[in-house]
mmCIF file of C-alpha atoms in Angstrom:
data_model
loop_
_atom_site.group_PDB
_atom_site.id
_atom_site.type_symbol
_atom_site.label_atom_id
_atom_site.label_comp_id
_atom_site.label_asym_id
_atom_site.label_seq_id
_atom_site.Cartn_x
_atom_site.Cartn_y
_atom_site.Cartn_z
ATOM 1 C CA MET E 1 12.012 -29.580 -16.223
ATOM 2 C CA LEU E 2 9.128 -27.900 -16.533
ATOM 3 C CA VAL E 3 5.714 -29.565 -16.297
ATOM 4 C CA THR E 4 2.392 -27.338 -18.210
ATOM 5 C CA PRO E 5 -0.461 -27.389 -16.907
ATOM 6 C CA SER E 6 -3.454 -28.989 -19.443
ATOM 7 C CA ARG E 7 -6.192 -27.428 -18.140
ATOM 8 C CA LEU E 8 -6.518 -23.001 -15.617
ATOM 9 C CA THR E 9 -9.382 -21.716 -13.955
ATOM 10 C CA ILE E 10 -9.306 -17.962 -14.823
ATOM 11 C CA GLY E 11 -10.629 -16.358 -12.812
ATOM 12 C CA THR E 12 -12.857 -12.556 -13.410
ATOM 13 C CA ARG E 13 -15.085 -10.348 -12.294
ATOM 14 C CA GLY E 14 -19.009 -11.105 -13.537
ATOM 15 C CA SER E 15 -19.531 -7.768 -15.984
ATOM 16 C CA THR E 16 -19.940 -8.188 -19.322
ATOM 17 C CA LEU E 17 -17.152 -6.646 -20.016
ATOM 18 C CA ALA E 18 -14.997 -8.409 -17.539
ATOM 19 C CA LEU E 19 -15.591 -11.013 -19.789
ATOM 20 C CA ARG E 20 -15.279 -10.552 -22.528
ATOM 21 C CA GLN E 21 -11.907 -8.648 -21.239
ATOM 22 C CA THR E 22 -11.217 -12.433 -19.829
ATOM 23 C CA GLU E 23 -12.534 -14.122 -23.974
ATOM 24 C CA ILE E 24 -9.951 -12.158 -25.129
ATOM 25 C CA VAL E 25 -7.175 -13.708 -22.777
ATOM 26 C CA SER E 26 -8.892 -17.129 -23.417
ATOM 27 C CA ALA E 27 -8.339 -16.755 -27.075
ATOM 28 C CA GLU E 28 -4.407 -16.041 -27.047
ATOM 29 C CA LEU E 29 -4.439 -18.528 -24.628
ATOM 30 C CA ARG E 30 -5.444 -20.805 -26.550
ATOM 31 C CA ARG E 31 -3.860 -20.065 -29.801
ATOM 32 C CA HIS E 32 -0.699 -19.684 -28.173
ATOM 33 C CA HIS E 33 -0.677 -22.882 -26.967
ATOM 34 C CA PRO E 34 -3.389 -25.172 -28.963
ATOM 35 C CA GLY E 35 -5.386 -28.265 -27.321
ATOM 36 C CA LEU E 36 -5.812 -26.211 -23.865
ATOM 37 C CA GLU E 37 -8.716 -26.068 -21.705
ATOM 38 C CA VAL E 38 -9.415 -22.942 -20.409
ATOM 39 C CA ASP E 39 -12.497 -22.266 -17.762
ATOM 40 C CA VAL E 40 -13.857 -19.552 -16.617
ATOM 41 C CA THR E 41 -14.824 -18.282 -12.719
ATOM 42 C CA ARG E 42 -16.964 -15.310 -11.668
ATOM 43 C CA ILE E 43 -16.259 -13.531 -8.570
ATOM 44 C CA THR E 44 -18.228 -10.636 -7.527
ATOM 45 C CA THR E 45 -15.946 -8.079 -5.381
ATOM 46 C CA ARG E 46 -16.652 -5.739 -2.772
ATOM 47 C CA GLY E 47 -16.816 -2.961 -5.616
ATOM 48 C CA ASP E 48 -19.197 -4.863 -6.907
ATOM 49 C CA ILE E 49 -20.845 -5.026 -4.151
ATOM 50 C CA LEU E 50 -21.173 -1.530 -2.521
ATOM 51 C CA ILE E 51 -22.557 0.296 -5.887
ATOM 52 C CA ASP E 52 -24.160 2.880 -3.886
ATOM 53 C CA GLN E 53 -20.833 4.526 -2.646
ATOM 54 C CA PRO E 54 -19.145 6.691 -4.947
ATOM 55 C CA LEU E 55 -15.534 4.756 -4.972
ATOM 56 C CA ALA E 56 -13.942 8.141 -4.760
ATOM 57 C CA LEU E 57 -15.572 8.568 -1.189
ATOM 58 C CA LEU E 58 -15.307 3.970 -0.321
ATOM 59 C CA GLY E 59 -11.234 5.217 -0.928
ATOM 60 C CA GLU E 60 -9.769 1.069 -0.789
ATOM 61 C CA LYS E 61 -7.687 -0.621 -2.359
ATOM 62 C CA GLY E 62 -8.014 -3.348 -4.140
ATOM 63 C CA LEU E 63 -11.603 -2.797 -4.389
ATOM 64 C CA PHE E 64 -12.277 -4.560 -8.139
ATOM 65 C CA VAL E 65 -9.469 -7.477 -6.933
ATOM 66 C CA SER E 66 -9.188 -8.420 -3.421
ATOM 67 C CA GLU E 67 -11.183 -10.875 -3.094
ATOM 68 C CA ILE E 68 -10.345 -12.664 -6.600
ATOM 69 C CA GLU E 69 -6.430 -12.537 -5.162
ATOM 70 C CA GLU E 70 -8.394 -14.669 -2.707
ATOM 71 C CA ALA E 71 -9.005 -17.261 -4.454
ATOM 72 C CA LEU E 72 -5.225 -16.761 -6.615
ATOM 73 C CA ARG E 73 -4.037 -18.106 -2.811
ATOM 74 C CA ASN E 74 -7.282 -20.148 -1.499
ATOM 75 C CA ARG E 75 -6.131 -22.173 -5.822
ATOM 76 C CA ARG E 76 -10.137 -22.090 -6.929
ATOM 77 C CA VAL E 77 -8.605 -20.396 -9.948
ATOM 78 C CA ASP E 78 -4.803 -19.971 -11.724
ATOM 79 C CA LEU E 79 -5.309 -16.718 -13.074
ATOM 80 C CA ALA E 80 -7.292 -13.862 -12.604
ATOM 81 C CA VAL E 81 -7.724 -11.130 -15.255
ATOM 82 C CA HIS E 82 -8.115 -7.245 -14.506
ATOM 83 C CA SER E 83 -8.303 -3.967 -16.481
ATOM 84 C CA ALA E 84 -4.790 -2.925 -15.905
ATOM 85 C CA LYS E 85 -6.046 0.215 -14.390
ATOM 86 C CA ASP E 86 -8.188 -1.133 -10.821
ATOM 87 C CA LEU E 87 -4.982 -2.519 -9.920
ATOM 88 C CA PRO E 88 -3.468 -1.458 -6.830
ATOM 89 C CA SER E 89 -0.299 0.036 -7.084
ATOM 90 C CA CYS E 90 1.518 -2.487 -5.018
ATOM 91 C CA LEU E 91 0.890 -5.440 -5.410
ATOM 92 C CA PRO E 92 0.660 -8.109 -2.701
ATOM 93 C CA ASP E 93 4.277 -9.569 -2.180
ATOM 94 C CA ASP E 94 2.494 -12.643 -3.053
ATOM 95 C CA MET E 95 1.628 -11.871 -6.656
ATOM 96 C CA ARG E 96 2.872 -11.396 -9.261
ATOM 97 C CA VAL E 97 1.240 -9.716 -13.305
ATOM 98 C CA GLY E 98 2.314 -12.658 -15.393
ATOM 99 C CA ALA E 99 1.223 -11.073 -19.092
ATOM 100 C CA TRP E 100 0.417 -7.743 -19.985
ATOM 101 C CA LEU E 101 -1.683 -7.714 -22.812
ATOM 102 C CA THR E 102 -1.040 -5.226 -26.210
ATOM 103 C CA ARG E 103 -2.584 -1.999 -25.235
ATOM 104 C CA SER E 104 -6.070 -0.873 -26.246
ATOM 105 C CA ASP E 105 -6.532 2.937 -26.595
ATOM 106 C CA PRO E 106 -5.755 3.992 -23.069
ATOM 107 C CA GLY E 107 -8.070 7.467 -23.794
ATOM 108 C CA ASP E 108 -11.173 8.227 -22.957
ATOM 109 C CA ALA E 109 -14.217 9.067 -24.215
ATOM 110 C CA LEU E 110 -17.663 11.839 -23.576
ATOM 111 C CA VAL E 111 -20.330 9.697 -24.698
ATOM 112 C CA THR E 112 -24.321 11.364 -25.157
ATOM 113 C CA LEU E 113 -26.880 11.020 -26.963
ATOM 114 C CA ASN E 114 -25.647 12.772 -30.454
ATOM 115 C CA GLY E 115 -22.623 12.334 -29.974
ATOM 116 C CA SER E 116 -21.422 16.072 -28.868
ATOM 117 C CA ASP E 117 -17.761 17.098 -27.971
ATOM 118 C CA VAL E 118 -16.927 18.492 -24.760
ATOM 119 C CA TRP E 119 -16.940 22.123 -25.543
ATOM 120 C CA SER E 120 -20.425 21.817 -27.541
ATOM 121 C CA LEU E 121 -22.251 20.611 -24.169
ATOM 122 C CA PRO E 122 -25.229 23.689 -23.236
ATOM 123 C CA SER E 123 -23.896 24.711 -19.048
ATOM 124 C CA GLY E 124 -25.722 23.121 -16.521
ATOM 125 C CA SER E 125 -25.122 19.665 -18.343
ATOM 126 C CA ARG E 126 -25.098 16.295 -16.528
ATOM 127 C CA VAL E 127 -22.131 14.280 -17.075
ATOM 128 C CA GLY E 128 -22.131 10.972 -15.398
ATOM 129 C CA THR E 129 -18.465 10.075 -14.315
ATOM 130 C CA SER E 130 -17.345 8.088 -10.399
ATOM 131 C CA SER E 131 -13.573 9.133 -10.981
ATOM 132 C CA PRO E 132 -12.073 12.345 -9.161
ATOM 133 C CA ARG E 133 -9.595 12.453 -12.613
ATOM 134 C CA ARG E 134 -12.063 12.940 -14.821
ATOM 135 C CA SER E 135 -13.917 15.239 -12.669
ATOM 136 C CA CYS E 136 -10.647 17.532 -11.996
ATOM 137 C CA GLN E 137 -9.440 17.407 -15.742
ATOM 138 C CA LEU E 138 -13.545 18.090 -16.461
ATOM 139 C CA ARG E 139 -13.374 21.061 -14.597
ATOM 140 C CA ALA E 140 -10.456 22.229 -15.697
ATOM 141 C CA LEU E 141 -12.298 22.746 -18.964
ATOM 142 C CA ARG E 142 -15.389 23.804 -18.159
ATOM 143 C CA GLU E 143 -16.522 24.519 -14.497
ATOM 144 C CA ASP E 144 -19.891 25.453 -15.968
ATOM 145 C CA LEU E 145 -20.956 21.048 -16.025
ATOM 146 C CA ARG E 146 -23.090 19.279 -13.488
ATOM 147 C CA LEU E 147 -20.806 16.257 -12.315
ATOM 148 C CA LEU E 148 -22.775 13.721 -11.115
ATOM 149 C CA ASP E 149 -21.633 10.067 -9.532
ATOM 150 C CA VAL E 150 -22.688 6.626 -11.882
ATOM 151 C CA ARG E 151 -21.664 4.239 -10.388
ATOM 152 C CA GLY E 152 -22.418 0.185 -12.719
ATOM 153 C CA ASN E 153 -21.081 -1.547 -15.276
ATOM 154 C CA VAL E 154 -20.582 0.329 -18.773
ATOM 155 C CA ASP E 155 -24.069 -1.797 -20.096
ATOM 156 C CA THR E 156 -25.410 -0.116 -17.289
ATOM 157 C CA ARG E 157 -24.395 3.463 -17.480
ATOM 158 C CA LEU E 158 -25.605 3.959 -21.158
ATOM 159 C CA ARG E 159 -28.333 2.483 -20.136
ATOM 160 C CA LYS E 160 -28.797 5.358 -18.009
ATOM 161 C CA LEU E 161 -28.123 7.927 -20.754
ATOM 162 C CA GLU E 162 -31.297 6.815 -22.485
ATOM 163 C CA ALA E 163 -32.658 7.014 -20.057
ATOM 164 C CA ARG E 164 -31.956 10.583 -20.099
ATOM 165 C CA GLU E 165 -30.850 10.045 -16.624
ATOM 166 C CA TYR E 166 -27.907 12.102 -17.870
ATOM 167 C CA ASP E 167 -26.694 14.111 -20.074
ATOM 168 C CA ALA E 168 -23.475 13.312 -21.326
ATOM 169 C CA LEU E 169 -21.243 9.973 -19.873
ATOM 170 C CA VAL E 170 -17.317 9.893 -19.839
ATOM 171 C CA LEU E 171 -15.847 6.384 -19.759
ATOM 172 C CA ALA E 172 -12.746 4.092 -21.032
ATOM 173 C CA VAL E 173 -12.653 3.999 -25.056
ATOM 174 C CA ALA E 174 -10.687 0.655 -25.183
ATOM 175 C CA GLY E 175 -14.145 -0.353 -22.756
ATOM 176 C CA LEU E 176 -16.357 0.439 -25.199
ATOM 177 C CA ASP E 177 -14.485 -0.617 -28.080
ATOM 178 C CA ARG E 178 -14.332 -4.057 -26.434
ATOM 179 C CA LEU E 179 -17.888 -4.413 -25.780
ATOM 180 C CA GLY E 180 -18.945 -2.498 -29.240
ATOM 181 C CA CYS E 181 -20.675 0.390 -28.203
ATOM 182 C CA LEU E 182 -18.277 2.668 -29.903
ATOM 183 C CA ASP E 183 -20.076 4.713 -32.314
ATOM 184 C CA GLY E 184 -21.072 7.441 -32.720
ATOM 185 C CA ARG E 185 -21.981 8.601 -29.931
ATOM 186 C CA ALA E 186 -18.712 8.735 -28.349
ATOM 187 C CA TRP E 187 -16.578 11.151 -28.970
ATOM 188 C CA ARG E 188 -12.513 11.182 -27.802
ATOM 189 C CA PHE E 189 -10.703 13.276 -25.130
ATOM 190 C CA PRO E 190 -7.951 14.720 -27.259
ATOM 191 C CA LEU E 191 -4.659 13.837 -24.024
ATOM 192 C CA ASP E 192 -3.623 17.033 -23.681
ATOM 193 C CA THR E 193 -6.869 17.325 -22.580
ATOM 194 C CA MET E 194 -7.635 14.298 -20.326
ATOM 195 C CA LEU E 195 -5.270 12.065 -19.548
ATOM 196 C CA PRO E 196 -5.950 8.805 -18.527
ATOM 197 C CA ALA E 197 -5.848 6.518 -15.450
ATOM 198 C CA PRO E 198 -2.632 4.193 -14.989
ATOM 199 C CA GLY E 199 -3.411 1.210 -16.722
ATOM 200 C CA GLN E 200 -6.252 2.534 -18.957
ATOM 201 C CA GLY E 201 -6.204 -0.101 -21.661
ATOM 202 C CA ALA E 202 -4.086 -2.532 -21.066
ATOM 203 C CA LEU E 203 -5.444 -5.387 -19.891
ATOM 204 C CA ALA E 204 -3.311 -7.289 -16.546
ATOM 205 C CA VAL E 205 -3.611 -11.345 -15.898
ATOM 206 C CA GLU E 206 -2.614 -11.859 -12.206
ATOM 207 C CA ILE E 207 -0.837 -14.794 -11.221
ATOM 208 C CA THR E 208 0.693 -16.055 -7.773
ATOM 209 C CA ALA E 209 4.306 -15.596 -7.324
ATOM 210 C CA VAL E 210 5.082 -19.285 -6.836
ATOM 211 C CA ALA E 211 2.686 -20.510 -10.452
ATOM 212 C CA ALA E 212 6.290 -20.971 -12.757
ATOM 213 C CA ASP E 213 3.754 -23.264 -14.527
ATOM 214 C CA VAL E 214 1.376 -20.325 -15.076
ATOM 215 C CA GLY E 215 3.231 -18.305 -15.716
ATOM 216 C CA ALA E 216 5.164 -19.658 -18.674
ATOM 217 C CA LEU E 217 1.986 -20.226 -20.131
ATOM 218 C CA LEU E 218 1.649 -16.767 -20.376
ATOM 219 C CA ALA E 219 4.966 -15.643 -21.522
ATOM 220 C CA PRO E 220 4.457 -15.956 -24.893
ATOM 221 C CA LEU E 221 1.536 -13.232 -24.332
ATOM 222 C CA ASN E 222 3.214 -10.619 -22.667
ATOM 223 C CA ASP E 223 3.752 -6.800 -25.044
ATOM 224 C CA GLU E 224 7.154 -5.482 -23.594
ATOM 225 C CA LEU E 225 5.889 -2.503 -24.827
ATOM 226 C CA THR E 226 3.070 -1.998 -23.399
ATOM 227 C CA GLU E 227 4.560 -3.269 -20.202
ATOM 228 C CA VAL E 228 7.284 -0.845 -20.381
ATOM 229 C CA ALA E 229 4.712 1.900 -20.447
ATOM 230 C CA VAL E 230 2.401 0.267 -17.593
ATOM 231 C CA VAL E 231 4.576 -0.493 -15.112
ATOM 232 C CA ALA E 232 6.102 3.145 -15.845
ATOM 233 C CA GLU E 233 2.547 5.058 -14.677
ATOM 234 C CA ARG E 234 1.805 2.461 -12.292
ATOM 235 C CA ALA E 235 5.288 3.386 -10.777
ATOM 236 C CA PHE E 236 4.337 7.930 -10.996
ATOM 237 C CA LEU E 237 0.445 6.436 -8.857
ATOM 238 C CA GLU E 238 2.590 4.453 -5.730
ATOM 239 C CA ALA E 239 5.205 7.488 -6.319
ATOM 240 C CA ILE E 240 2.595 9.871 -5.361
ATOM 241 C CA ALA E 241 0.534 6.734 -3.261
ATOM 242 C CA GLY E 242 -2.030 7.882 -5.052
ATOM 243 C CA GLY E 243 -5.805 5.491 -5.761
ATOM 244 C CA CYS E 244 -9.443 5.733 -6.897
ATOM 245 C CA SER E 245 -9.690 8.383 -4.135
ATOM 246 C CA THR E 246 -6.969 11.100 -6.144
ATOM 247 C CA ALA E 247 -7.402 13.254 -8.753
ATOM 248 C CA SER E 248 -3.915 11.800 -10.458
ATOM 249 C CA ALA E 249 -3.532 10.724 -14.175
ATOM 250 C CA ALA E 250 -0.589 8.962 -16.167
ATOM 251 C CA PHE E 251 0.569 8.401 -19.657
ATOM 252 C CA ALA E 252 3.382 6.456 -20.826
ATOM 253 C CA ARG E 253 3.579 5.776 -24.653
ATOM 254 C CA ALA E 254 6.379 3.799 -25.439
ATOM 255 C CA THR E 255 8.310 2.950 -29.059
ATOM 256 C CA LYS E 256 11.889 1.370 -30.099
ATOM 257 C CA GLU E 257 13.135 5.193 -29.680
ATOM 258 C CA GLY E 258 12.431 5.760 -25.952
ATOM 259 C CA LEU E 259 9.720 6.087 -23.070
ATOM 260 C CA VAL E 260 7.837 9.480 -22.775
ATOM 261 C CA LEU E 261 5.719 9.574 -20.206
ATOM 262 C CA LEU E 262 3.076 12.786 -18.591
ATOM 263 C CA ALA E 263 1.281 13.286 -15.711
ATOM 264 C CA MET E 264 -1.127 14.706 -13.444
ATOM 265 C CA ILE E 265 -1.978 15.551 -9.883
ATOM 266 C CA GLY E 266 -5.475 17.558 -9.228
ATOM 267 C CA ALA E 267 -8.193 18.535 -6.747
ATOM 268 C CA ALA E 268 -11.829 17.817 -6.954
ATOM 269 C CA ASP E 269 -12.289 22.236 -8.366
ATOM 270 C CA GLY E 270 -10.567 21.993 -11.499
ATOM 271 C CA ARG E 271 -7.039 23.111 -10.581
ATOM 272 C CA LEU E 272 -4.290 20.475 -11.210
ATOM 273 C CA VAL E 273 -0.214 20.238 -12.403
ATOM 274 C CA ARG E 274 0.823 18.558 -15.060
ATOM 275 C CA GLY E 275 4.319 17.860 -16.797
ATOM 276 C CA GLU E 276 6.612 15.287 -19.199
ATOM 277 C CA ARG E 277 9.111 12.786 -18.520
ATOM 278 C CA ARG E 278 11.491 12.269 -21.860
ATOM 279 C CA GLY E 279 14.297 9.066 -21.762
ATOM 280 C CA SER E 280 15.535 5.264 -22.934
ATOM 281 C CA LEU E 281 12.650 2.275 -22.492
ATOM 282 C CA GLU E 282 15.240 1.397 -19.325
ATOM 283 C CA ASP E 283 14.567 4.677 -17.709
ATOM 284 C CA GLY E 284 10.586 4.044 -17.231
ATOM 285 C CA VAL E 285 10.275 4.030 -13.094
ATOM 286 C CA ALA E 286 12.989 6.670 -12.662
ATOM 287 C CA LEU E 287 11.176 9.036 -15.340
ATOM 288 C CA ALA E 288 8.302 7.983 -13.800
ATOM 289 C CA ARG E 289 9.408 8.692 -9.804
ATOM 290 C CA SER E 290 11.484 11.919 -11.103
ATOM 291 C CA LEU E 291 7.667 13.846 -12.467
ATOM 292 C CA ALA E 292 6.454 12.610 -9.375
ATOM 293 C CA ALA E 293 8.480 13.823 -6.959
ATOM 294 C CA GLU E 294 8.998 17.397 -9.768
ATOM 295 C CA LEU E 295 4.607 17.329 -9.709
ATOM 296 C CA LEU E 296 4.926 17.131 -6.055
ATOM 297 C CA GLN E 297 7.133 20.039 -5.212
ATOM 298 C CA ARG E 298 5.328 22.599 -8.288
ATOM 299 C CA GLY E 299 1.732 21.698 -5.818
ATOM 300 C CA GLY E 300 1.224 18.569 -5.904
ATOM 301 C CA ALA E 301 1.793 17.920 -2.370
ATOM 302 C CA GLU E 302 -0.947 20.531 -1.189
ATOM 303 C CA LEU E 303 -3.343 19.675 -3.953
ATOM 304 C CA LEU E 304 -3.306 15.702 -1.934
ATOM 305 C CA ARG E 305 -2.894 16.772 0.947
ATOM 306 C CA HIS E 306 -6.149 19.069 0.921
ATOM 307 C CA ARG E 307 -8.101 17.418 -1.814
ATOM 308 C CA ASP E 308 -12.009 17.283 -1.651
ATOM 309 C CA LEU E 309 -13.089 13.718 -2.237
ATOM 310 C CA ALA E 310 -16.658 14.860 -2.846
ATOM 311 C CA ALA E 311 -15.396 16.042 -6.431
ATOM 312 C CA VAL E 312 -19.117 15.837 -7.438
ATOM 313 C CA ASP E 313 -22.014 17.125 -7.264
ATOM 314 C CA ARG E 314 -24.549 14.793 -5.307
#
């Protein structure tokens, strides 16, 4: 008989957003398991330290998770809460996702002081983003914008906007919403102009592969449709060998009727190829691999080979 623990320790990054996301998971655990005690341990990752370098130039997998995974291995923590988009497409063999929480809005928003949309920005406006994916799609829309790298957590970036270091920022809608910052300054990009990163808007709870007891406690938190969608998106990323240094995107919409997968491969100058697949929920990974093969054949492989990591002006 499996004996589940009465106390759990969650490992998380120390940013305001990471702690808010951990609170969401903690509350869900306590709701499903009254009496369960939940502690939080803050862990500094390499990605939190190297804030003076563009993410695309670092080019490392697991920048925001490796140290937390080591804490899981050493049993300093029992589970870890991540933004699903921060997880590498392939987890180490000794790790697994114990739960995918119901996804929030997966999209991106343009944040300005006056709530401008992307079409109303004056030519030459300074737009802050550290993402090749966002930079590529922005250049495809408005090649006259000046794209500048911006690092730091969400509240730090918003302070830089208020200090007029940037004219606009591109940020995930879900993060803004969780921090209570989704207000009149944010304009949502339509999905047909800005595809999100795989897993964007979803929370992933990571555990060790052998932690059956913790997995049993997490089982009620898992949303099956979110899992199907995010697993398909991550399969696309894996199939193209993508990561934080590639201009690539994938978004799957999963319903009881089936799955629709949209994906993109691009380059820093705004060139890109997009495609779509539809099928059953059971075929999500196969659809992702098929779409990846198509986009690579249609020019995506060339874009990846000759990608310019300097996707922003410096």
